[in-house]
Short mmCIF file of C-alpha atoms in Angstrom, two decimals:
data_model
loop_
_atom_site.label_atom_id
_atom_site.label_comp_id
_atom_site.label_asym_id
_atom_site.label_seq_id
_atom_site.Cartn_x
_atom_site.Cartn_y
_atom_site.Cartn_z
CA UNK A 1 8.35 -3.94 12.73
CA UNK A 2 11.43 -2.28 11.23
CA UNK A 3 14.91 -3.59 12.06
CA UNK A 4 18.29 -2.32 10.98
CA UNK A 5 20.18 -4.76 8.74
CA UNK A 6 23.31 -2.66 8.42
CA UNK A 7 25.04 0.45 7.15
CA UNK A 8 26.14 0.63 3.50
CA UNK A 9 27.77 3.22 1.25
CA UNK A 10 25.84 5.38 -1.19
CA UNK A 11 27.80 7.57 -3.57
CA UNK A 12 26.72 11.19 -3.38
CA UNK A 13 27.18 12.21 -7.01
CA UNK A 14 27.00 15.89 -6.10
CA UNK A 15 30.00 15.79 -3.76
CA UNK A 16 31.73 12.69 -5.16
CA UNK A 17 31.91 11.27 -1.64
CA UNK A 18 30.45 8.13 -0.12
CA UNK A 19 27.86 8.58 2.64
CA UNK A 20 26.42 6.15 5.17
CA UNK A 21 23.03 4.70 4.35
CA UNK A 22 20.97 2.44 6.59
CA UNK A 23 19.25 -0.61 5.17
CA UNK A 24 16.19 -1.72 7.13
CA UNK A 25 13.99 -4.75 6.99
CA UNK A 26 10.46 -3.38 7.25
CA UNK A 27 8.80 -0.07 6.60
CA UNK A 28 7.32 2.36 9.12
CA UNK A 29 5.36 5.60 9.38
CA UNK A 30 8.52 7.69 8.76
CA UNK A 31 9.09 6.01 5.36
CA UNK A 32 5.46 6.44 4.31
CA UNK A 33 5.56 10.04 5.47
CA UNK A 34 8.73 10.60 3.39
CA UNK A 35 6.94 9.09 0.41
CA UNK A 36 3.83 11.23 0.86
CA UNK A 37 5.63 14.48 1.77
CA UNK A 38 8.75 14.26 -0.38
CA UNK A 39 8.48 11.68 -3.16
CA UNK A 40 4.87 12.04 -4.29
CA UNK A 41 4.81 15.87 -4.65
CA UNK A 42 7.98 15.72 -6.78
CA UNK A 43 6.50 13.02 -9.01
CA UNK A 44 3.32 15.02 -9.47
CA UNK A 45 5.13 18.28 -10.11
CA UNK A 46 7.45 16.64 -12.66
CA UNK A 47 4.56 14.90 -14.39
CA UNK A 48 2.66 18.18 -14.71
CA UNK A 49 5.69 20.00 -16.12
CA UNK A 50 6.90 17.24 -18.46
CA UNK A 51 6.27 17.60 -22.17
CA UNK A 52 4.58 14.50 -23.66
CA UNK A 53 7.83 13.27 -25.21
CA UNK A 54 9.56 13.65 -21.82
CA UNK A 55 7.22 11.26 -20.00
CA UNK A 56 9.25 8.31 -21.28
CA UNK A 57 12.67 9.75 -20.49
CA UNK A 58 11.86 11.43 -17.17
CA UNK A 59 12.08 8.16 -15.24
CA UNK A 60 8.48 8.46 -14.12
CA UNK A 61 7.13 5.03 -15.01
CA UNK A 62 6.56 4.09 -11.37
CA UNK A 63 5.23 7.50 -10.29
CA UNK A 64 1.74 6.05 -9.84
CA UNK A 65 2.85 3.38 -7.34
CA UNK A 66 1.03 4.04 -4.11
CA UNK A 67 3.36 2.79 -1.39
CA UNK A 68 0.95 3.81 1.37
CA UNK A 69 -1.79 1.66 -0.13
CA UNK A 70 0.59 -1.25 -0.71
CA UNK A 71 1.75 -1.07 2.92
CA UNK A 72 -1.88 -1.21 4.07
CA UNK A 73 -2.56 -4.21 1.80
CA UNK A 74 0.61 -6.20 2.39
CA UNK A 75 1.88 -4.99 5.77
CA UNK A 76 0.31 -7.80 7.79
CA UNK A 77 0.82 -10.63 5.34
CA UNK A 78 3.61 -13.14 6.01
CA UNK A 79 4.15 -13.56 2.26
CA UNK A 80 5.43 -9.99 1.83
CA UNK A 81 8.38 -8.10 3.23
CA UNK A 82 9.46 -4.51 2.85
CA UNK A 83 12.98 -3.09 2.77
CA UNK A 84 13.95 0.55 3.10
CA UNK A 85 17.13 2.57 2.68
CA UNK A 86 17.62 5.81 4.55
CA UNK A 87 20.36 8.42 4.20
CA UNK A 88 20.63 12.09 4.97
CA UNK A 89 17.50 11.80 7.13
CA UNK A 90 15.28 10.72 4.23
CA UNK A 91 14.01 7.52 2.64
CA UNK A 92 16.18 6.92 -0.42
CA UNK A 93 14.77 3.58 -1.54
CA UNK A 94 11.75 1.33 -1.02
CA UNK A 95 11.21 -2.31 -1.95
CA UNK A 96 8.46 -4.88 -1.44
CA UNK A 97 9.15 -8.56 -2.05
CA UNK A 98 6.89 -11.59 -2.21
CA UNK A 99 8.09 -14.97 -0.90
CA UNK A 100 5.40 -17.09 -2.58
CA UNK A 101 6.47 -17.02 -6.23
CA UNK A 102 8.11 -19.81 -8.22
CA UNK A 103 10.94 -19.90 -10.73
CA UNK A 104 10.17 -19.94 -14.47
CA UNK A 105 13.68 -20.74 -15.67
CA UNK A 106 14.11 -24.13 -17.34
CA UNK A 107 15.92 -26.53 -15.05
CA UNK A 108 14.70 -24.86 -11.86
CA UNK A 109 11.06 -24.32 -12.80
CA UNK A 110 8.77 -24.46 -9.78
CA UNK A 111 11.52 -23.77 -7.26
CA UNK A 112 10.64 -21.03 -4.77
CA UNK A 113 12.19 -17.60 -5.19
CA UNK A 114 12.00 -14.06 -3.89
CA UNK A 115 9.90 -12.00 -6.27
CA UNK A 116 10.50 -8.24 -6.26
CA UNK A 117 7.04 -6.69 -6.44
CA UNK A 118 8.13 -3.05 -6.28
CA UNK A 119 11.54 -1.40 -6.16
CA UNK A 120 12.10 2.33 -6.37
CA UNK A 121 14.74 4.91 -5.64
CA UNK A 122 13.77 8.41 -4.51
CA UNK A 123 12.98 10.77 -7.40
CA UNK A 124 15.97 13.04 -6.68
CA UNK A 125 18.32 10.08 -7.28
CA UNK A 126 17.12 9.45 -10.84
CA UNK A 127 18.75 10.24 -14.13
CA UNK A 128 16.19 11.77 -16.45
CA UNK A 129 14.08 12.96 -13.56
CA UNK A 130 16.65 15.53 -12.56
CA UNK A 131 19.80 16.80 -14.22
CA UNK A 132 21.67 16.38 -10.94
CA UNK A 133 20.72 13.01 -9.45
CA UNK A 134 21.99 12.67 -5.88
CA UNK A 135 22.67 9.15 -4.59
CA UNK A 136 23.93 6.22 -6.64
CA UNK A 137 23.70 2.65 -5.36
CA UNK A 138 20.16 2.21 -4.00
CA UNK A 139 19.19 -0.46 -6.56
CA UNK A 140 22.24 -2.70 -6.03
CA UNK A 141 21.81 -2.62 -2.22
CA UNK A 142 18.15 -3.59 -2.56
CA UNK A 143 18.90 -6.44 -4.98
CA UNK A 144 21.61 -7.63 -2.59
CA UNK A 145 18.99 -7.58 0.19
CA UNK A 146 16.62 -9.65 -1.98
CA UNK A 147 19.39 -12.20 -2.68
CA UNK A 148 20.28 -12.40 1.03
CA UNK A 149 16.63 -12.94 1.93
CA UNK A 150 16.41 -15.63 -0.74
CA UNK A 151 19.37 -17.43 0.83
CA UNK A 152 17.92 -17.03 4.33
CA UNK A 153 14.61 -18.52 3.12
CA UNK A 154 16.52 -21.48 1.59
CA UNK A 155 15.69 -20.29 -1.95
CA UNK A 156 19.42 -20.34 -2.82
CA UNK A 157 19.59 -16.73 -3.96
CA UNK A 158 16.95 -17.04 -6.68
CA UNK A 159 15.21 -13.71 -7.40
CA UNK A 160 12.57 -12.83 -10.00
CA UNK A 161 10.95 -9.59 -11.13
CA UNK A 162 9.08 -7.79 -13.87
CA UNK A 163 11.01 -4.77 -15.05
CA UNK A 164 9.76 -1.39 -16.10
CA UNK A 165 11.21 -0.47 -19.52
CA UNK A 166 13.42 2.18 -17.87
CA UNK A 167 15.27 -0.51 -15.85
CA UNK A 168 15.48 -3.43 -18.28
CA UNK A 169 19.08 -2.83 -19.39
CA UNK A 170 20.25 -2.57 -15.76
CA UNK A 171 18.77 -5.96 -14.85
CA UNK A 172 20.01 -7.61 -18.03
CA UNK A 173 23.41 -6.03 -18.56
CA UNK A 174 24.57 -4.95 -15.11
CA UNK A 175 23.12 -7.75 -12.97
CA UNK A 176 23.19 -10.37 -15.72
CA UNK A 177 19.67 -11.60 -14.97
CA UNK A 178 18.01 -13.94 -17.47
CA UNK A 179 15.55 -12.09 -19.72
CA UNK A 180 12.51 -14.34 -20.20
CA UNK A 181 10.78 -11.80 -22.43
CA UNK A 182 7.49 -9.94 -22.22
CA UNK A 183 4.86 -11.47 -19.94
CA UNK A 184 1.38 -11.22 -21.52
CA UNK A 185 -0.13 -11.80 -18.08
CA UNK A 186 1.69 -8.79 -16.62
CA UNK A 187 1.16 -5.75 -18.86
CA UNK A 188 3.72 -7.24 -21.25
CA UNK A 189 6.53 -6.17 -18.94
CA UNK A 190 9.67 -8.22 -19.36
CA UNK A 191 10.26 -10.90 -16.72
CA UNK A 192 13.79 -11.39 -15.39
CA UNK A 193 15.27 -14.02 -13.13
CA UNK A 194 18.49 -14.49 -11.23
CA UNK A 195 19.46 -18.14 -10.82
CA UNK A 196 21.18 -19.59 -7.76
CA UNK A 197 24.49 -19.68 -9.66
CA UNK A 198 24.18 -16.06 -10.81
CA UNK A 199 23.26 -14.96 -7.28
CA UNK A 200 26.31 -16.71 -5.88
CA UNK A 201 28.55 -14.89 -8.35
CA UNK A 202 26.94 -11.53 -7.55
CA UNK A 203 27.41 -11.74 -3.78
CA UNK A 204 31.03 -12.90 -3.96
CA UNK B 1 6.16 -26.16 20.13
CA UNK B 2 5.68 -29.79 19.11
CA UNK B 3 4.06 -30.60 15.82
CA UNK B 4 2.16 -33.87 15.72
CA UNK B 5 1.68 -35.28 12.24
CA UNK B 6 0.30 -38.57 11.00
CA UNK B 7 2.51 -40.83 8.92
CA UNK B 8 0.77 -39.70 5.73
CA UNK B 9 1.12 -36.01 6.63
CA UNK B 10 4.78 -36.54 7.47
CA UNK B 11 5.33 -38.33 4.19
CA UNK B 12 3.68 -35.43 2.31
CA UNK B 13 5.92 -32.99 4.15
CA UNK B 14 8.98 -35.08 3.24
CA UNK B 15 7.87 -35.19 -0.38
CA UNK B 16 7.30 -31.41 -0.62
CA UNK B 17 10.61 -30.76 1.10
CA UNK B 18 12.41 -32.94 -1.46
CA UNK B 19 10.47 -31.57 -4.43
CA UNK B 20 11.07 -27.91 -3.52
CA UNK B 21 14.58 -28.55 -2.22
CA UNK B 22 13.91 -26.72 1.05
CA UNK B 23 13.77 -27.95 4.65
CA UNK B 24 10.55 -29.10 6.29
CA UNK B 25 10.55 -25.93 8.38
CA UNK B 26 10.70 -23.84 5.19
CA UNK B 27 7.83 -25.86 3.68
CA UNK B 28 5.68 -25.18 6.75
CA UNK B 29 6.56 -21.47 6.61
CA UNK B 30 5.46 -21.35 2.96
CA UNK B 31 2.26 -23.22 3.83
CA UNK B 32 1.47 -20.75 6.61
CA UNK B 33 2.07 -17.76 4.31
CA UNK B 34 -0.20 -19.24 1.67
CA UNK B 35 -2.93 -20.13 4.17
CA UNK B 36 -2.88 -16.63 5.66
CA UNK B 37 -2.97 -14.98 2.23
CA UNK B 38 -5.93 -17.09 1.12
CA UNK B 39 -7.78 -16.43 4.36
CA UNK B 40 -7.26 -12.67 3.96
CA UNK B 41 -8.53 -12.66 0.38
CA UNK B 42 -11.56 -14.79 1.23
CA UNK B 43 -12.34 -12.52 4.19
CA UNK B 44 -12.39 -9.59 1.72
CA UNK B 45 -14.98 -11.44 -0.34
CA UNK B 46 -12.60 -12.68 -3.05
CA UNK B 47 -12.93 -16.18 -4.53
CA UNK B 48 -10.20 -18.73 -5.15
CA UNK B 49 -10.10 -20.51 -8.52
CA UNK B 50 -7.96 -23.11 -10.20
CA UNK B 51 -7.67 -22.96 -14.00
CA UNK B 52 -6.85 -26.06 -16.06
CA UNK B 53 -5.03 -26.12 -19.40
CA UNK B 54 -8.31 -25.71 -21.26
CA UNK B 55 -8.84 -22.47 -19.28
CA UNK B 56 -11.73 -24.06 -17.38
CA UNK B 57 -12.06 -22.44 -13.99
CA UNK B 58 -13.10 -24.30 -10.86
CA UNK B 59 -13.77 -22.53 -7.61
CA UNK B 60 -11.95 -23.97 -4.62
CA UNK B 61 -14.08 -24.17 -1.53
CA UNK B 62 -12.23 -23.31 1.67
CA UNK B 63 -13.51 -24.65 4.96
#
């Protein structure tokens, strides 16, 4: 089931104006259709055209994520929840979170948190992917949604995630998440966590 | 819905609630999520293991 959480602003970089975007809890056939019809062909086209040295800079590191398959696997499980952002009639962002993970930060180790399994903005919103990325603000709205869910679940705003290299600096420098370093059990991707105190500061 | 628990079960629930710093309702929600996830994986033919510090694996039998 998909329910509207609220309407938020996304900055349209092409016009310089803010536009309404809807944040939903849940994911439906429209979002998967947008992914299959609009996101996936762009990823594949860009990947085919990219020179080898461009693969790292083209913001394509999540291009292999199969949201349709993930929805089939996780859609009926209570441990997972999806969030979607729509604007201009299209899905602009997708996120899956897991409510069964535990904190790794000293002092709150073992405390439950919201773990962001997958978070992606539409390809046309990405620097590197296109020279004229459209909407700015999908990531912050999604992280805000993860923090709100964490508070609702009594996890005090704690959020954890493994970051793709393309996003590490955003999690560390913009959100101020704690960088716990590469995780050998997770493709050596860096693991980041937001503590309850950091979450409180971010939502103020 | 009324939940009937024995004294020992209630004490375990109290203990988990204190240890995880969440309410008893939140503990039961987590337990339900975990139970459902395990059931789904077992139904697919997966096995559930615990691994100790020495990396010894022991299969957990679910009834």
